[in-house]
C-alpha positions in Angstrom: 7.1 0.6 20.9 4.2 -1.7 19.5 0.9 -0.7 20.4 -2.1 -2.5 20.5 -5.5 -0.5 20.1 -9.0 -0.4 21.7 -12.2 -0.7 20.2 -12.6 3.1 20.6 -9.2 3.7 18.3 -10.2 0.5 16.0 -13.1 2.5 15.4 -11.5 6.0 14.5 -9.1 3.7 12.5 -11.8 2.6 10.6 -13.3 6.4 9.6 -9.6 7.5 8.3 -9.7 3.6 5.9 -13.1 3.9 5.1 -12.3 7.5 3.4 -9.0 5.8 2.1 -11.3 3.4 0.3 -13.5 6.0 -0.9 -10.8 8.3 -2.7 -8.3 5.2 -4.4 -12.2 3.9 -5.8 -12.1 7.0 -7.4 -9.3 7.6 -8.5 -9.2 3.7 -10.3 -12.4 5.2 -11.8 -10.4 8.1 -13.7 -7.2 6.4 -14.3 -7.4 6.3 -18.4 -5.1 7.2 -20.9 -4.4 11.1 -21.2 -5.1 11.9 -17.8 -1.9 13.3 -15.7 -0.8 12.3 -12.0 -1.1 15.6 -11.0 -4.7 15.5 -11.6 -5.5 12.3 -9.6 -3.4 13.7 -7.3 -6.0 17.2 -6.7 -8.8 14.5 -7.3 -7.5 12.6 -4.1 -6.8 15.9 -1.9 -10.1 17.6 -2.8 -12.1 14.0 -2.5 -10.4 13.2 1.4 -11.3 16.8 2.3 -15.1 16.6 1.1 -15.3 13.3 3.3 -13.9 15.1 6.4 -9.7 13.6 6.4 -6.7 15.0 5.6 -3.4 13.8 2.8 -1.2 12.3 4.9 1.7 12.0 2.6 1.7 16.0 1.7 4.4 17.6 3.7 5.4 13.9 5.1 9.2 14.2 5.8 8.6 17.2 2.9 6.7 14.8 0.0 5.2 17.1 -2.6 1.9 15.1 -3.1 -1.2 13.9 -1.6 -0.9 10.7 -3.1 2.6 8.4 -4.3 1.9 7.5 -8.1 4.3 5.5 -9.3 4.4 4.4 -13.7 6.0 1.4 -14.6 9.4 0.8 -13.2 8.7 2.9 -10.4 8.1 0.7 -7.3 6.8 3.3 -4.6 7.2 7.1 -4.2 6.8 8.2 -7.3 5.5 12.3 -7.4 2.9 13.2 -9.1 3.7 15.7 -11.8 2.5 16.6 -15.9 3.5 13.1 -17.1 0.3 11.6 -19.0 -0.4 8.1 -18.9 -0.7 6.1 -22.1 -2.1 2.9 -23.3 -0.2 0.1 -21.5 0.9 2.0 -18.4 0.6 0.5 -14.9 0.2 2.9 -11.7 0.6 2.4 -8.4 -1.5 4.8 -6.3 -0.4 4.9 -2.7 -2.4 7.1 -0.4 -3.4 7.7 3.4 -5.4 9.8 5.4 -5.7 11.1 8.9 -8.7 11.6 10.4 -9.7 12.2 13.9 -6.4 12.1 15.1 -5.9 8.3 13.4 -4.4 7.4 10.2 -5.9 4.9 7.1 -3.1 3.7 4.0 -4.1 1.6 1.9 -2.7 1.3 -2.2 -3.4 -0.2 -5.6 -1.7 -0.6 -8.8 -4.2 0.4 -12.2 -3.6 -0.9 -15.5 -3.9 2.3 -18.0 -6.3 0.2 -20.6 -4.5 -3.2 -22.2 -1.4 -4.2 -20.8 0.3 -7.2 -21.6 0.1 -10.6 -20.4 3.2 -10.8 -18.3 2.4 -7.8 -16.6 -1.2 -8.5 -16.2 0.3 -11.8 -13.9 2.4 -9.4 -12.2 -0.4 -7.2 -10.8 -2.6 -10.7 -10.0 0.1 -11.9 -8.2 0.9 -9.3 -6.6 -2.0 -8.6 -5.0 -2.9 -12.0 -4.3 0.3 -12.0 -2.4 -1.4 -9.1 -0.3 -4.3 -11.6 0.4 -2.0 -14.3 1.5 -0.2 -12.0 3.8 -3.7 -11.3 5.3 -4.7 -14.8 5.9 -2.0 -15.0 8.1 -2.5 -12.4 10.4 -4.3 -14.4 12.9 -3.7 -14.4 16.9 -0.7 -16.6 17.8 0.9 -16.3 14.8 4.5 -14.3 14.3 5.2 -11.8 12.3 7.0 -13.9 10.0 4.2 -16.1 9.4 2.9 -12.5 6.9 6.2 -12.1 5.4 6.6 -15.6 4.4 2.9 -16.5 2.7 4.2 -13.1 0.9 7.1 -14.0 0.0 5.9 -18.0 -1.2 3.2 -16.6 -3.4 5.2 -14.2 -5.0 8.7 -15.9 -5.7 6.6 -19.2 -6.3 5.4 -17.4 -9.7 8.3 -16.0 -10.5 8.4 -13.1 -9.5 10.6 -11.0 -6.5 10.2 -9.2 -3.4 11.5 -5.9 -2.7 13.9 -5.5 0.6 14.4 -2.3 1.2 10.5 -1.3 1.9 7.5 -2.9 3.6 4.7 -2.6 5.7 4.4 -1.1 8.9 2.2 -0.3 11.8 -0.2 2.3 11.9 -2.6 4.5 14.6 -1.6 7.6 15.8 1.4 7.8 13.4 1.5 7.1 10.1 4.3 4.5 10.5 4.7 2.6 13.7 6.5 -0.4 15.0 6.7 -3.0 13.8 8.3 -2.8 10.5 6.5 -5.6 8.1 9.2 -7.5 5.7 8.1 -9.3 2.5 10.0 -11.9 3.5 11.4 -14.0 5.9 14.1 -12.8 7.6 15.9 -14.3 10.9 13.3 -15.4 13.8 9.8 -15.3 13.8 9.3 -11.8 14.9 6.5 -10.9 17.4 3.6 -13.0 18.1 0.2 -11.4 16.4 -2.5 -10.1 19.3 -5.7 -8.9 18.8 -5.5 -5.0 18.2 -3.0 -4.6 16.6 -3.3 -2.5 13.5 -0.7 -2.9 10.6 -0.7 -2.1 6.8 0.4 -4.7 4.8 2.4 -3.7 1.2 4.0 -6.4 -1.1 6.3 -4.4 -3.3 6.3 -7.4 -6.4 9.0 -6.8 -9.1 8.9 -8.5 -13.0 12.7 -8.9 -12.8 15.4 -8.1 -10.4 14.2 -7.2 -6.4 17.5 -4.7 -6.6 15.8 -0.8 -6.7 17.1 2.6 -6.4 16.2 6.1 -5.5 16.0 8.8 -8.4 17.6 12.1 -7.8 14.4 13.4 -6.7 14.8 12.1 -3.4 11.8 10.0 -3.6 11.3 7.9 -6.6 12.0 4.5 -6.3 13.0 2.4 -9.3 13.8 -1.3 -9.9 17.6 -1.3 -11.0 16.6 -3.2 -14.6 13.9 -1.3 -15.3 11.2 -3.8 -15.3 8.1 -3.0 -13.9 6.5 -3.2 -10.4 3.1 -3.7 -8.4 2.3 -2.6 -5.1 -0.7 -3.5 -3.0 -1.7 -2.5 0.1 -4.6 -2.3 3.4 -4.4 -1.5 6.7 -5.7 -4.4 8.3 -6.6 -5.4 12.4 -5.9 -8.2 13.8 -9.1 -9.5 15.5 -10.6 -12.4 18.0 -12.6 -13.3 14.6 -9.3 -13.1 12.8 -8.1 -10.8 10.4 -10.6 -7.4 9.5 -9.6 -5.1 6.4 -10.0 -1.9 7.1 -9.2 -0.1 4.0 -11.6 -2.7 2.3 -14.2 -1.2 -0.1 -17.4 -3.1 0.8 -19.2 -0.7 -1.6 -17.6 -2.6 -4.7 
């Protein structure tokens, strides 16, 4: 069932994103070569807890972590372990918090010093893709007025969509209805009304779109191991249009 919030849980939405904001600012700040996933990962647990919110991806369906850190190849899921990162790395950093009974998600893909050129494009892309998916999410539009402006920006450079994951709603539960697609799929899904509450996640691959999941259970891959951005905010949809909640307005 899709929900649509009131200003009282737009608000509470807002505390568990703003804190969201907070910990994936600092954690960008430390992600340099030599430092391992594990670490940012007790960065982001002890950070949330100072700021009053809780991990919500540690114990999640049994996931190890507070946050998904995912090198490279790895699209989403990845858990954080020893593994160092090096010169030329990418990360995706996925991470959510409850708070006050509501939930914030939000993530971001860090280059790990220089990376090159073609990868650099991937992660501009990528997140510009997010941006596009944003504009969108206006009242009276459908659902697959997001995927598409996703999907168009990112295949339009080159690049490919994953399938198998996407966005989602978000309030009381970390993932509600509707499921979000990164691309257009048949119909035009539900029309967009103010309050409702989704977090928006282009999963942009160098190569094929085709991934699988590691032995770990969790760790998702892209089948010819080229590497893969991910961007995301938990955004509301408002009478002023869209509002980013996860948005870090402190720079």
């Amino acid at each position: 069932m899709i929900t649509l919030k009131s200003k009282r849980e737009l608000d509470l939405i807002r505390g568990a994103s703003r804190i969201v904001a907070a910990v994936l600012k600092m954690l960008r700040e430390n992600c340099l070569p030599g430092v391992k996933t594990i670490d940012l990962d007790r960065l982001a647990e002890a950070e949330a807890k100072r700021l009053g919110g809780k991990p919500a991806f540690k114990g999640y369906r049994g996931f190890p972590g507070s946050i998904c850190a995912s090198i490279n190849e790895e699209v989403v899921h990845g858990i954080p372990c020893a593994r160092k990162l090096k010169e030329g790395d990418i990360l995706g950093i996925d991470f959510g918090v409850l708070h006050n009974g509501y939930y914030g998600d939000a993530a971001i893909t860090v280059p790990i010093g220089e990376i090159p050129e073609a990868i650099s494009q991937l992660l501009k892309v990528a997140e510009e893709s997010l941006y596009k998916g944003i504009e969108q999410m206006v009242a009276g539009n459908h659902l697959a007025d997001v995927s598409g402006a996703i999907q168009r920006h990112a295949e339009g450079h080159g690049f490919s969509v994953v399938r198998e994951f996407g966005g989602h709603g978000i309030g009381r539960k970390l993932h509600e209805e509707p499921m979000v697609f990164n691309y257009v799929t048949q119909g035009r899904g539900i029309k967009l009304k103010p309050g409702l509450v989704l977090a928006i996640e282009p999963m942009v691959n160098l190569g094929t779109d085709q991934v699988r999941v590691l032995s770990d259970g969790w760790t998702v891959v892209t089948m010819d191991h080229g590497a893969s951005a991910h961007f995301e905010h938990t955004v509301a949809i408002t009478d002023n249009g869209p509002e980013i909640l996860t948005f870090d307005d402190r720079g």
